Every structure is written in C-alpha cells, then in structure tokens.
Amino acid sequence: MSHKKNLTLFDFALFGPGIVDAFKKLNPRAQWRNPVMFVVYVGSVLTTLLFFQAIAGAGEASPGFILAIALGLWATVLFANFAESMAEGRSKAQAASLHALKQAITAKKLSTATDRDRWTPISAAQLSKDDILLVEAGDTIPADGEVIEGVASVDESAITGESAPVIRESGGDFSAVTGGTRVLSDWLVLRVSVNPGEAFIDRMIAMVEGAKRQKTPNEIALTILLVALTIVFLLVTATLLPFSLFSVHAAGLGTPVTITVLIALLVCLIPTTIGALLSAIGVAGMSRMMQANVIATSGRAVEAAGDVDVLLLDKTGTITLGNRQAAAFIPAPGITETQLADAAQLASLADETPEGRSIAVLAKQRFNIREREMASLHATFVPFSAQTRMSGIDIHTGNDTRALRKGSAESMKRHVASLGCPYPAEVTLAVEELSRQGSTPLVVVDEGRVMGVVELKDIVKGGIKERFAELRRMGIKTIMITGDNKLTAAAIAAEAGVDDFLAEATPEDKLKLIRRYQAEGRLVAMTGDGTNDAPALAQADVAVAMNSGTQAAKEAGNMVDLDSNPTKLLEIVEIGKQMLMTRGSLTTFSISNDVAKYFAIIPAAFVGTYPQLETLDIMQLNSPSSAIMSAVIFNALIIVALIPLALKGVRYRAIGAAMLLRRNVLIYGLGGILVPFAGIKLIDMALAGLHLI
C-alpha cells in the first residue's frame, strides 16, 4: 500500500472534515496561535455581544447592521480555519496509509547473529535498539535496521510506491532496511537501529501531519511583521474613537463613530488575508514535498531549499545514467568497423554487465548484427578477473579454438605481447585520445590480432543540461562531485553544463567545499547515500539522503528521498522556491488590497464626523452601512478565493530574482489594488439589489 495519494484542491473526502475542523479551531487556545486572526476572533466576539445589546434596546446601531458585521467577521475566522484544515487534511490523508504500516508485527529475535535456528517471537513494539532479528521470505521487516548478514530481495512499495523490488545486503551502501517493508526472497539478519517511536515511519507520520509542523524562521519573521502591523492598526483604531467624540462635541453636529464600525475598520485594515493563509501555505509546502516522495525531517530544510544558491550533485546516477555505455567502434588499421563490432559483440555475449550488454546492443543497432546463443557456438565464457583485467569467449570448432578478448589497453597490450603479435601504434593513439575526452577505452583482440577500440562513456542524462541552465538563470551554482580524474571530470562537466566540478573527491574534500561556500554566506544543498557522505550531509543546509542508502546517511540528512533518485534535488529546490514565492505573492496581495478598503470604509466610517470625507468615496457606494458591510464581506470571501492558490502554490518559473520581483509586484501588487475595488463594488450592488441595506 503506497502512501502516495492523488488529492484535488477540494477533495470531497476532505471537504466535510475540513468544515468540522474549522469550527473545532474556534477554541481560543487554537486561535491564539495566529495573533492576526486572534484579533479578528476577539472582534467577532465583541460584535456578537454588541448585537445582543442592540436587541435589548441599548445598541449603538441597528441590530441588523451589527449582526451583518458580526457574521462577516465570524466568516473571516472560519474561512481562515478552513484553509488551514484543508492543508492539514491533505497531509493527514497522506499519513493515514502510513499508519497502516504500523500493524501488529511479530519479530524473530536472535540471541546471536550466527545462530539463525534459535529465535524467540517478540512483538515489534517491544523491540529496542541493537536487538538482532531474523527476517525470512514473506516476513514483514518489523523495525528500521542495518543488515549484518545475508542478502535478500525486499519489496519497499509500501514506502516508495514503486513496485520493483530492491536488493538489501550486509556491508556497503545498501544495508539499511525500513520497518514495514517485506522480504520477498532469501533471508536477512539485521540489527535494530532505533528505539520504539523513533522509527522512520514514525518520523514520516509526525512530519506529514500538519498539526505537528513547526514554523520555519522565515514564517516566524513574517508573523512578527504581521503582528507589528496589527498592533499599529489596533493603536490607530483605538485612538479614532476619542477623536471622533471630541470632533462631534466641538463642532456641535454629526455623529461619533461606533465601536462596531471601528472593529470592522480594524479587521479590514490589518493583514487578515495573509494571516489567514500563512499556516496553510506552510503545511501545503510540506504536503507537496511528500507528494514528490520526499520526507523532510525538518521544516527549516523545506524553506532553506527555496534559498539554496549552491547545488552539489554526484556525477554517477545524477548527471549521468550511472553505467558506462558503448558509444563508438574505432577499428585498427586494416579492420572494418563491422568486423570490430562483430568481434566485440561475440566477446560480450556472456557479459551481463551493463557495459557488456551495451556493446552487444550498439553492434545490433549500427550494423544489424544479431546476437548469437553461446550454446550454438560451442563457446566457453572467460570471466573478468582482477589479475588479467580482461574477459571474453573461447569458440570451439572441432580441434580449433578462437579466443576473443576485450579489456583495458594495458592488459590487452600485455596479452598481445605474450602471443608474440604486434600492437598497432594507431590503437595506442586512439586509446590516449579517448582517455583525454573522459571516455573509457576497451581494446578488442581476436586470436592475437588487435581489432580496435570500443569507446565506453558516461551518458549524460537527457534534458539535464537544460535543467542546469534554468538553475543558472535563477542564480544557483551547480557543482559536480566525482571520484574520476580531472580530465574525465572536466569532459563530463562540459557536456552536462555544470558550473564547476570537484574531481577525485574524498569525504574530507566534500566537507571542506561545503564549509567554504557557507563561509561566503551561501546556502548549500547536496545528495548522498553512503556512510562516507554523512559528514558532508550533516554540514549541508539542505541534505537529501537516499532511502536506499545507509542509516548513517539518513540520520545525517534533513530530507530522505524515498525514490532514491539523486536528481530529485532539483525538484526539491523548485518546491522550496515555490513555497517562498507563494508566501511572498500572497503577502504582497494582502497588503495591497488594503488600499481599496481605505477608500471604501474610511469615508463611510467617518462621514458622520467629517462630512468632507465623502469626496473620497470614489466607488460611489450606496450608503455608509453598505460600504462597511461590503468591505467586511469582501475581506472574508477573498480568503476563500485564495485557498486553492495557497494549497497549490504560485507557479514556479526559472527566472532571475529581479524579474520575479517585478512580475509579482505587477500581478499580485497591482492585482491586490484593483481586485478589491471591483469586488467591493459588486458586493455593494448585490446588497442593494437584494434590498439588504
């Protein structure tokens, strides 16, 4: 059962619970967590009390007007709660299937790792760190751990959503197993690496449930700004009542402003729109990360991803396909390309490595040379060995044997010399040229005769160069990390289009490079899967560990990619930037739309005290009461209108910061000014048409 679930913006399965949760969040303790909306909440309570006072005959205005304002304010609070509930609902729906993985599992506990025949049944909930367990074919792995013995095929679809099984074995970078996954074949002995409640699934559930999400530094900073604006407007509004009373008394005409109108003015002037949607934006950002199959173990990491300006990417599997592929046949003098391809394919018939298979495929594609069965050739496979550094095939025909070999240039040179055959200088030159280009040359020999060279090269992933160009336009520097020599690294870096590279990289080199960029005030992101990556992952601002990697790597990182796809780092950066763009765009819109409210509500509120303010009523609203009611209603409805944008996020565009700022100011700044003028006017016309004013 995969944790991934396709959710629409207003999934009907979430709509009902979202409404219920919106009312549950009316608890004052829940409202206090959002200071801006808490002010609106208090205003709703006060206007409700003023309504009951008006019914009793001691009201400051008509009961109908006060009721309309009170309902508008309560709607504003409920819509803000609904936005947060919808965002949390999407995360909780993703977490629901994860809870299913924490089923009652019986583990097989061993007293020693060497004695697999004696085990004791124990509940998975009673396991503790360093317990030794046996899991066999068909068993569910009861807890996170490290394989210390055995090799097995494991179904991780419950975690990753991918149906293809993976191999887990002791030693190396593929020894970590996750609780809730299932062994398909063979057996494993593993050591539990976590205590109950600290497993990877527990961390996943805690992070995707919005209620447990901690605010990030940028969100805290924005909240402080919104609170400061709210306090300023609160003080300004509070001083308007005595000014109004004094002006009416001094002039001897007009009517003072009412408390109901002042509350409506305050709510319309404080940044309620972004205040209502701020939490939903953050929760939705975590949800989008989860939909990308990435678990962020830190909310700071999601936000930092949006500010990253240096990306460290491993070459193998990230920039290149991961396996060297045959790219060209370079024949020796007197040999045709077809003859070389035929000999190379024969030498690779029993070679099941990706490189060997690619040679056979290239010969078939270029010259339509069909693969042949070894049995029909009466052949014997000669496997690769570290001593000979070559492999090949011996074809038996009667009493004769045809020996075909392929291998490194040095090993084949020694092989040819041992047979007393010549080694063409042209082949030596071809080998040197391919090495300078970053390719791997394989020399093919048929019965002592050098046939030529097969070029193996790291194939750069399609479209990766364009992705790096997008990142460059955003001001992000890309650095390729590889263990290759500098010549090979330079060739691949040039083909991939990265900005820089680190060749012959050691764990110390990676750590030193990250610290150097951080000392310059830059935020660094990197991926890793091995224990040797752990120091660099722990140092990086955004550290994405592969789920297939070691436990040390996953603990050092602040994100875990369940798909174990190193290129996911590019998508993570985009999600982080999208969250920051959404927050900034809606903040711009929220502050801008106050301009229209000034022209709607201030003339209406104070025209009784200062008749000259009527000239500011540029929207020509029907009456002061209608203007105030229209502004309050618009203030509530705009939150609902922006909920889909808060959940989906502002569309990400790979453009520079200056152009992005101009674009957002134009769309959300200018739009935030114009939309309220139209909206308030339409609501005023609707109220007049329905005879509600």
XYZ file of C-alpha atoms in Angstrom:
693
model
C 0.000 0.000 0.000
C 1.626 3.224 -1.113
C 1.476 6.366 0.987
C 1.032 8.439 -2.144
C -2.455 9.669 -2.874
C -3.717 11.967 -5.581
C -5.676 14.766 -3.946
C -7.519 17.548 -5.708
C -7.580 21.020 -4.213
C -11.037 20.458 -2.803
C -11.262 16.693 -2.450
C -14.816 15.951 -1.259
C -13.398 13.390 1.165
C -11.550 16.255 2.849
C -14.178 18.954 2.416
C -16.530 17.719 5.171
C -13.826 17.110 7.794
C -12.321 20.477 6.853
C -15.565 22.261 7.733
C -15.847 20.364 11.027
C -12.231 21.168 11.920
C -12.840 24.839 11.075
C -15.436 25.009 13.849
C -13.242 22.988 16.236
C -10.474 25.536 15.776
C -12.731 28.247 17.254
C -11.262 27.220 20.596
C -9.470 30.356 21.933
C -6.314 28.344 22.623
C -6.190 27.315 18.950
C -6.885 30.865 17.745
C -4.147 32.328 19.932
C -1.519 30.547 17.794
C -2.325 33.020 14.991
C -2.168 36.537 16.516
C -3.633 38.307 13.465
C -6.682 36.058 13.312
C -6.981 36.175 17.110
C -7.691 39.911 16.778
C -10.452 39.098 14.279
C -11.729 36.407 16.673
C -11.941 38.912 19.546
C -13.669 41.390 17.224
C -16.226 38.697 16.293
C -16.979 38.047 19.957
C -17.347 41.784 20.720
C -19.688 42.466 17.789
C -21.775 39.444 18.800
C -22.132 40.889 22.311
C -22.999 44.304 20.800
C -25.703 42.589 18.722
C -27.340 41.120 21.834
C -27.074 44.538 23.487
C -28.829 46.095 20.472
C -31.632 43.532 20.703
C -32.087 44.567 24.316
C -32.662 48.129 23.114
C -29.363 49.654 24.197
C -27.434 49.239 20.979
C -25.158 51.774 19.323
C -26.546 50.871 15.888
C -29.373 48.839 14.368
C -29.343 45.117 15.295
C -29.406 44.145 11.622
C -26.262 46.120 10.797
C -24.363 44.821 13.823
C -25.460 41.238 13.030
C -24.240 41.579 9.438
C -20.829 42.788 10.624
C -20.629 40.028 13.264
C -21.478 37.330 10.701
C -18.867 38.726 8.305
C -16.198 38.610 10.998
C -17.114 35.073 12.079
C -16.981 34.030 8.414
C -13.474 35.504 8.157
C -12.318 33.450 11.148
C -13.986 30.262 9.892
C -12.584 30.634 6.367
C -9.079 31.050 7.819
C -9.611 27.926 9.924
C -10.949 26.104 6.859
C -7.857 26.980 4.813
C -5.585 25.522 7.489
C -7.839 22.476 7.923
C -7.774 21.707 4.198
C -3.968 21.875 4.123
C -3.695 19.694 7.220
C -6.330 17.336 5.822
C -4.234 16.641 2.747
C -1.230 15.831 4.938
C -3.291 13.659 7.276
C -4.675 11.744 4.294
C -1.105 11.031 3.216
C -0.251 9.927 6.756
C -3.288 7.635 7.071
C -1.773 4.923 4.881
C 1.497 5.167 6.812
C -0.362 4.270 9.993
C -1.363 1.020 8.287
C 2.308 0.043 8.141
C 2.468 0.137 11.953
C 0.412 -3.005 12.229
C 0.983 -5.676 14.853
C 4.094 -7.498 13.645
C 5.776 -10.428 15.375
C 9.557 -10.337 15.133
C 12.030 -13.210 15.309
C 14.642 -12.192 17.863
C 18.011 -13.940 17.841
C 20.349 -14.294 20.789
C 23.368 -14.248 18.477
C 23.777 -13.248 14.843
C 25.391 -16.566 13.939
C 22.663 -18.899 15.204
C 19.678 -18.478 12.875
C 17.941 -21.663 14.032
C 17.109 -20.365 17.505
C 14.819 -17.382 17.652
C 12.228 -16.061 20.073
C 8.933 -14.479 18.954
C 8.520 -10.919 20.205
C 6.151 -8.057 19.413
C 7.649 -5.375 17.199
C 6.513 -2.785 19.762
C 8.863 -4.361 22.345
C 11.980 -4.162 20.190
C 14.786 -1.859 21.204
C 17.966 -0.591 19.616
C 20.703 -3.214 18.919
C 18.312 -6.196 19.037
C 19.289 -8.892 16.492
C 16.438 -10.113 14.258
C 15.901 -12.731 11.577
C 13.580 -11.953 8.674
C 12.805 -14.559 6.031
C 10.914 -14.680 2.755
C 7.353 -13.471 3.292
C 8.142 -11.710 6.590
C 7.483 -8.032 7.193
C 10.553 -6.226 8.475
C 9.486 -5.167 11.990
C 11.814 -2.203 12.548
C 14.436 0.011 10.964
C 17.825 -1.647 10.961
C 21.143 -2.494 9.331
C 21.702 -5.817 7.582
C 24.628 -7.614 9.233
C 24.317 -10.922 7.388
C 22.604 -12.246 4.269
C 21.213 -10.827 1.056
C 17.545 -10.660 0.045
C 15.059 -9.073 -2.325
C 12.871 -6.572 -0.481
C 9.531 -5.065 -1.502
C 9.618 -1.383 -0.484
C 6.467 -0.342 -2.362
C 4.730 0.482 0.931
C 7.315 3.227 1.433
C 8.356 4.314 -2.043
C 5.244 3.483 -4.093
C 7.473 1.644 -6.581
C 6.632 -1.999 -7.302
C 10.134 -3.083 -8.359
C 11.908 -4.963 -5.541
C 15.354 -3.888 -4.337
C 18.330 -5.862 -3.082
C 19.461 -5.378 0.501
C 22.689 -6.945 1.742
C 25.240 -6.655 4.502
C 28.062 -4.182 4.020
C 28.239 -1.359 1.508
C 25.709 1.384 0.941
C 22.607 -0.812 0.564
C 22.425 -2.328 4.017
C 19.666 -0.165 5.532
C 16.144 -1.597 5.789
C 12.936 0.166 6.785
C 10.259 -1.174 9.081
C 7.014 -2.050 7.277
C 8.714 -3.323 4.117
C 8.553 -7.016 3.157
C 11.195 -9.622 2.326
C 10.382 -11.400 -0.949
C 13.181 -13.966 -1.103
C 16.029 -15.423 0.940
C 16.749 -14.112 4.443
C 18.412 -11.313 6.371
C 19.875 -10.936 9.837
C 19.607 -7.324 10.922
C 20.439 -5.164 13.894
C 17.667 -2.782 15.013
C 18.925 0.802 14.751
C 16.153 2.711 16.568
C 14.041 2.527 19.701
C 10.207 2.270 19.601
C 8.598 5.505 18.421
C 11.786 6.660 16.689
C 11.433 4.588 13.521
C 11.478 6.131 10.078
C 7.720 5.605 9.669
C 7.085 7.417 12.981
C 9.145 10.359 11.739
C 7.285 10.336 8.434
C 3.902 10.414 10.146
C 4.973 13.203 12.501
C 6.232 15.358 9.635
C 3.315 14.949 7.215
C 0.649 15.649 9.820
C 0.268 19.397 9.608
C -0.651 19.807 13.266
C 2.871 18.794 14.264
C 4.613 21.149 11.847
C 6.877 23.734 13.441
C 7.090 27.233 11.995
C 10.181 27.986 9.959
C 12.402 31.056 10.579
C 11.054 32.985 7.578
C 7.495 32.207 8.620
C 8.242 33.370 12.162
C 9.782 36.584 10.793
C 6.738 37.233 8.604
C 4.443 36.530 11.556
C 6.326 39.126 13.613
C 5.860 41.653 10.785
C 2.135 40.896 10.564
C 1.764 41.203 14.345
C 3.588 44.547 14.283
C 1.253 45.857 11.559
C -1.735 44.594 13.534
C -0.574 46.360 16.702
C -0.030 49.610 14.789
C -3.519 49.487 13.251
C -5.002 48.487 16.610
C -3.472 51.553 18.297
C -4.546 53.824 15.435
C -8.107 52.486 15.509
C -8.324 52.796 19.291
C -7.408 56.485 19.120
C -10.061 57.232 16.472
C -12.979 56.931 18.915
C -11.921 59.776 21.252
C -11.020 61.935 18.237
C -14.483 61.313 16.799
C -16.218 62.089 20.105
C -14.200 65.291 20.518
C -14.851 66.452 16.938
C -18.612 65.945 17.208
C -18.709 67.710 20.564
C -16.588 70.639 19.327
C -18.498 71.081 16.075
C -21.879 70.515 17.646
C -23.036 68.390 14.699
C -22.594 64.901 13.225
C -22.495 61.526 14.938
C -19.496 59.798 16.506
C -18.161 56.581 15.044
C -19.472 53.392 16.663
C -17.431 50.553 18.176
C -18.924 48.144 15.630
C -17.637 50.275 12.750
C -14.208 50.618 14.376
C -13.944 46.827 14.757
C -14.903 46.422 11.094
C -12.312 49.043 10.132
C -9.593 47.312 12.164
C -10.315 43.890 10.650
C -10.284 45.286 7.129
C -7.023 47.177 7.617
C -4.899 44.518 9.335
C -3.324 41.886 7.008
C -6.023 39.277 7.538
C -5.641 37.668 4.093
C -2.042 36.531 4.509
C -2.606 35.995 8.232
C -5.408 33.563 7.407
C -3.429 31.680 4.744
C 0.089 31.712 6.231
C -0.213 28.421 8.084
C -1.951 26.748 5.123
C 0.908 27.778 2.815
C 3.486 26.158 5.101
C 1.514 22.939 5.600
C 0.803 22.693 1.865
C 4.535 23.086 1.147
C 5.288 20.073 3.332
C 2.461 18.193 1.601
C 3.871 18.958 -1.869
C 7.244 17.675 -0.711
C 5.562 14.469 0.424
C 3.794 14.129 -2.920
C 7.245 14.260 -4.516
C 8.102 11.236 -2.317
C 10.452 13.242 -0.118
C 10.258 13.216 3.662
C 11.542 16.431 5.207
C 12.612 15.743 8.767
C 12.968 19.492 9.306
C 10.622 22.291 8.281
C 13.685 24.522 8.059
C 15.035 22.298 5.287
C 11.970 22.853 3.086
C 12.313 26.585 3.473
C 16.088 26.521 3.040
C 15.590 24.655 -0.240
C 13.974 27.786 -1.600
C 17.019 29.896 -0.694
C 19.700 27.470 -1.905
C 22.247 29.026 -4.247
C 24.823 26.193 -4.498
C 23.967 22.621 -5.523
C 26.456 19.778 -5.072
C 25.460 16.828 -7.251
C 27.082 13.433 -7.524
C 28.018 12.554 -11.096
C 27.044 8.877 -11.239
C 23.297 8.363 -11.291
C 22.562 12.073 -11.040
C 24.185 13.773 -14.005
C 24.981 10.565 -15.891
C 22.907 7.405 -16.250
C 25.169 5.592 -13.817
C 26.583 2.915 -16.123
C 29.070 3.491 -18.906
C 27.576 2.714 -22.298
C 29.201 1.722 -25.593
C 29.251 4.805 -27.817
C 31.563 4.056 -30.784
C 33.698 1.440 -32.545
C 37.167 2.646 -33.609
C 38.783 -0.042 -35.811
C 42.508 -0.748 -36.079
C 44.291 -0.361 -39.451
C 43.096 -2.992 -41.923
C 39.945 -3.751 -39.924
C 36.474 -2.551 -40.852
C 34.091 -1.112 -38.271
C 31.707 -4.002 -38.946
C 34.412 -6.598 -38.216
C 35.281 -4.835 -34.971
C 31.611 -4.654 -33.953
C 31.135 -8.368 -34.674
C 34.204 -9.364 -32.629
C 33.231 -7.039 -29.763
C 29.704 -8.448 -29.675
C 30.985 -12.027 -29.628
C 33.365 -11.172 -26.774
C 30.431 -9.670 -24.855
C 27.819 -12.423 -25.372
C 28.121 -13.773 -21.838
C 28.964 -10.417 -20.248
C 25.842 -9.483 -18.262
C 27.255 -6.188 -17.001
C 25.536 -3.023 -18.302
C 28.701 -2.206 -20.243
C 28.808 -5.632 -21.872
C 25.129 -5.542 -22.816
C 25.533 -2.060 -24.290
C 28.295 -3.324 -26.633
C 26.004 -6.044 -27.966
C 23.151 -3.560 -28.390
C 25.327 -0.986 -30.180
C 26.575 -3.615 -32.664
C 22.990 -4.607 -33.358
C 21.816 -1.002 -33.806
C 24.722 0.130 -36.005
C 25.252 -2.928 -38.214
C 22.215 -5.130 -37.561
C 24.489 -7.836 -36.141
C 22.192 -10.262 -34.329
C 23.217 -11.715 -31.009
C 24.029 -15.432 -31.050
C 23.449 -18.105 -28.447
C 26.598 -19.381 -26.737
C 25.283 -22.935 -26.826
C 25.016 -22.884 -30.638
C 28.586 -21.571 -30.849
C 30.006 -24.299 -28.575
C 31.666 -21.498 -26.637
C 33.183 -21.072 -23.194
C 32.875 -17.794 -21.320
C 36.080 -16.323 -19.890
C 35.037 -14.149 -16.908
C 36.722 -10.913 -15.943
C 39.322 -11.166 -13.182
C 41.308 -8.552 -11.311
C 44.535 -10.315 -12.306
C 44.010 -10.425 -16.083
C 41.716 -7.346 -16.306
C 40.035 -8.825 -19.369
C 37.100 -11.021 -20.294
C 35.901 -12.746 -23.418
C 34.892 -16.002 -25.028
C 36.529 -19.125 -26.496
C 34.652 -20.516 -29.518
C 35.352 -24.208 -30.158
C 35.234 -25.518 -33.747
C 36.459 -29.084 -33.960
C 40.014 -29.073 -32.617
C 40.381 -25.332 -33.081
C 39.602 -22.642 -30.540
C 39.014 -18.995 -31.413
C 39.916 -16.741 -28.475
C 38.229 -13.325 -28.355
C 39.186 -10.942 -25.577
C 38.313 -7.406 -24.533
C 39.783 -5.358 -21.709
C 41.812 -2.343 -20.684
C 44.537 -1.106 -23.039
C 47.411 -2.093 -20.749
C 46.105 -5.596 -20.098
C 45.423 -6.218 -23.780
C 48.878 -4.903 -24.688
C 50.439 -7.485 -22.375
C 48.112 -10.174 -23.730
C 49.062 -9.452 -27.356
C 52.757 -9.312 -26.476
C 52.529 -12.713 -24.752
C 51.197 -14.143 -28.017
C 54.038 -12.540 -29.958
C 51.704 -10.359 -32.025
C 52.073 -6.645 -32.909
C 50.172 -3.849 -31.157
C 49.334 -1.026 -33.617
C 50.516 2.485 -32.698
C 47.233 3.840 -34.087
C 45.348 1.933 -31.394
C 47.597 3.466 -28.716
C 46.816 6.946 -30.061
C 43.061 6.205 -30.116
C 43.200 5.000 -26.504
C 45.005 8.172 -25.392
C 42.542 10.425 -27.209
C 39.508 8.684 -25.677
C 41.054 8.960 -22.213
C 41.557 12.708 -22.666
C 37.884 13.028 -23.637
C 36.804 11.321 -20.427
C 35.769 8.044 -22.068
C 36.873 4.521 -21.141
C 38.595 2.618 -23.982
C 38.245 -1.168 -24.277
C 40.598 -2.925 -26.697
C 39.248 -5.981 -28.578
C 41.599 -8.786 -29.673
C 40.710 -11.734 -31.932
C 43.256 -14.571 -31.904
C 46.079 -12.165 -31.079
C 45.060 -9.649 -33.718
C 44.106 -6.225 -32.374
C 40.692 -5.393 -33.893
C 40.318 -1.907 -32.471
C 38.821 0.049 -29.592
C 35.295 0.253 -28.145
C 34.517 3.620 -26.563
C 32.609 3.439 -23.284
C 31.390 6.729 -21.941
C 29.236 8.096 -19.184
C 25.982 9.052 -20.865
C 24.733 12.416 -19.630
C 21.018 12.261 -18.874
C 18.728 13.791 -21.447
C 17.472 17.253 -20.521
C 19.891 17.642 -17.603
C 21.824 20.417 -19.376
C 18.621 22.420 -19.812
C 17.785 21.939 -16.114
C 21.191 23.304 -15.141
C 20.651 26.279 -17.457
C 17.378 27.018 -15.625
C 19.147 26.884 -12.286
C 21.842 29.226 -13.592
C 19.171 31.759 -14.584
C 17.904 31.568 -11.015
C 21.369 32.379 -9.694
C 22.095 28.841 -8.452
C 25.597 27.449 -8.968
C 25.844 23.730 -9.837
C 28.903 21.685 -8.875
C 29.503 18.093 -9.972
C 31.239 15.814 -7.465
C 33.035 12.736 -8.787
C 35.815 10.349 -7.964
C 37.028 10.454 -11.582
C 40.314 12.045 -12.557
C 40.345 15.709 -13.525
C 40.439 15.099 -17.292
C 37.403 12.815 -17.222
C 35.563 15.090 -14.799
C 36.231 18.163 -16.961
C 34.889 16.441 -20.082
C 31.666 15.314 -18.422
C 31.192 18.663 -16.666
C 31.458 20.462 -20.007
C 28.953 18.117 -21.661
C 26.491 18.347 -18.762
C 26.771 22.136 -18.490
C 27.563 22.373 -14.769
C 29.297 25.482 -13.482
C 32.154 23.710 -11.690
C 33.335 20.270 -10.603
C 35.254 18.578 -7.815
C 37.337 15.655 -9.127
C 38.875 12.800 -7.145
C 36.613 13.832 -4.283
C 37.103 12.389 -0.795
C 34.701 12.838 2.166
C 37.088 15.475 3.535
C 37.101 17.326 0.205
C 33.281 17.468 0.127
C 33.104 18.769 3.694
C 35.781 21.386 3.017
C 33.980 22.583 -0.132
C 30.633 22.956 1.682
C 32.208 24.904 4.541
C 33.992 27.211 2.109
C 30.740 28.184 0.391
C 28.909 28.561 3.698
C 31.679 30.858 4.937
C 30.835 33.071 1.942
C 27.256 33.321 3.233
C 25.762 30.877 0.699
C 23.254 28.076 1.316
C 24.405 24.666 0.078
C 22.398 21.585 -0.890
C 23.730 18.118 -1.665
C 22.680 14.491 -2.030
C 24.318 11.355 -0.662
C 23.684 7.730 0.191
C 26.843 6.295 1.752
C 28.370 6.413 5.193
C 31.227 8.427 3.710
C 28.665 11.094 2.689
C 27.387 11.521 6.259
C 29.824 14.297 7.335
C 29.021 16.420 4.280
C 25.278 15.770 4.618
C 25.365 16.859 8.246
C 27.108 20.099 7.214
C 24.909 20.983 4.211
C 21.931 23.306 4.691
C 19.710 21.029 2.595
C 20.899 17.415 2.801
C 18.931 14.835 0.807
C 19.749 11.251 1.782
C 18.716 8.345 -0.408
C 16.278 5.891 1.175
C 18.350 3.055 -0.291
C 21.439 4.366 1.474
C 22.919 3.680 4.863
C 21.315 4.536 8.175
C 24.193 6.926 8.869
C 23.408 8.918 5.717
C 19.687 9.092 6.522
C 20.349 10.271 10.061
C 22.807 12.918 8.852
C 20.431 14.366 6.248
C 17.396 16.556 6.875
C 15.456 15.057 3.959
C 15.039 11.490 2.742
C 14.172 10.734 -0.890
C 12.012 7.609 -0.830
C 12.606 7.030 -4.557
C 16.393 7.195 -4.073
C 16.628 9.387 -7.162
C 19.580 11.795 -6.850
C 18.102 14.199 -9.427
C 15.208 14.793 -7.008
C 17.350 17.546 -5.502
C 16.414 19.771 -8.436
C 12.708 19.190 -7.768
C 13.185 19.846 -4.047
C 14.713 23.245 -4.800
C 11.767 24.079 -7.046
C 9.247 23.123 -4.327
C 11.117 25.231 -1.770
C 11.193 28.231 -4.084
C 7.520 27.746 -4.913
C 6.630 27.901 -1.211
C 8.607 31.108 -0.735
C 7.085 32.605 -3.900
C 3.574 31.724 -2.728
C 4.124 33.310 0.676
C 5.648 36.448 -0.847
C 2.988 36.791 -3.543
C 0.063 36.468 -1.131
C 1.722 38.863 1.332
C 2.043 41.421 -1.469
C -1.598 40.885 -2.426
C -2.804 41.104 1.179
C -1.058 44.412 1.897
C -2.027 45.900 -1.480
C -5.732 45.197 -1.207
C -5.942 47.373 1.909
C -5.732 50.405 -0.413
C -9.217 49.781 -1.806
C -10.575 49.209 1.686
C -9.306 52.646 2.720
C -11.463 54.259 0.041
C -14.459 52.073 0.920
C -14.594 52.009 4.683
C -12.836 55.169 5.956
C -15.206 57.648 4.215
C -18.186 55.540 5.313
C -16.994 55.267 8.902
C -16.218 58.935 9.470
C -18.534 60.812 7.122
C -20.805 61.475 10.102
C -17.927 63.150 11.922
C -16.132 64.697 8.955
C -18.610 65.276 6.067
C -15.743 66.372 3.809
C -14.574 62.740 3.630
C -17.477 61.991 1.292
C -15.261 63.156 -1.593
C -13.075 60.065 -1.027
C -15.995 57.755 -1.840
C -14.701 57.237 -5.395
C -16.590 53.925 -5.704
C -19.910 55.700 -5.130
C -21.223 53.031 -2.784
C -24.906 53.074 -1.853
C -24.565 54.091 1.789
C -22.074 54.134 4.655
C -23.636 50.965 6.079
C -23.439 49.236 2.693
C -19.798 50.291 2.247
C -18.762 48.873 5.606
C -20.704 45.631 5.105
C -19.303 45.198 1.575
C -15.725 45.648 2.775
C -16.184 43.108 5.586
C -17.823 40.567 3.267
C -15.092 41.008 0.644
C -12.452 40.594 3.369
C -13.937 37.169 4.194
C -14.596 35.966 0.631
C -11.106 36.795 -0.660
C -9.692 34.234 1.786
C -11.860 31.506 0.243
C -10.887 32.622 -3.249
C -7.180 32.327 -2.411
C -7.290 28.935 -0.660
C -6.659 26.981 -3.927
C -3.627 29.160 -4.666
C -2.287 28.687 -1.137
C -2.631 24.894 -1.417
C -1.379 24.544 -4.987
C 1.290 27.230 -4.773
C 2.214 30.014 -7.160
C 3.504 28.572 -10.410
C 7.272 28.182 -10.331
C 9.244 29.962 -13.039
C 13.003 29.706 -13.507
C 13.715 33.420 -13.859
C 16.011 35.827 -12.055
C 15.131 37.406 -8.725
C 14.766 40.942 -10.155
C 12.423 39.812 -12.943
C 10.492 37.645 -10.494
C 10.033 40.609 -8.149
C 8.766 42.841 -10.974
C 6.373 40.134 -12.122
C 4.930 39.516 -8.659
C 4.570 43.228 -7.938
C 2.743 43.654 -11.233
C 0.408 40.672 -10.783
C -0.140 40.483 -7.032
C 0.655 44.084 -6.120
C -1.398 45.769 -8.837
C -3.957 42.964 -8.712
C -4.231 43.380 -4.954
C -5.152 47.027 -5.515
C -7.625 46.572 -8.391
C -9.470 43.387 -7.345
C -10.926 44.823 -4.097
C -12.292 47.896 -5.920
C -14.243 45.634 -8.259
C -15.163 43.127 -5.560
C -16.443 45.639 -3.021
C -18.451 47.475 -5.687
C -20.081 44.229 -6.881
C -20.962 43.201 -3.322
C -22.445 46.666 -2.687
C -24.569 46.356 -5.825
C -25.694 42.866 -4.768
C -26.704 44.076 -1.301
C -28.679 46.927 -2.852
C -30.309 44.619 -5.397
C -31.392 42.206 -2.657
C -32.647 45.130 -0.533
C -30.405 44.088 2.354
C -29.338 47.668 3.087
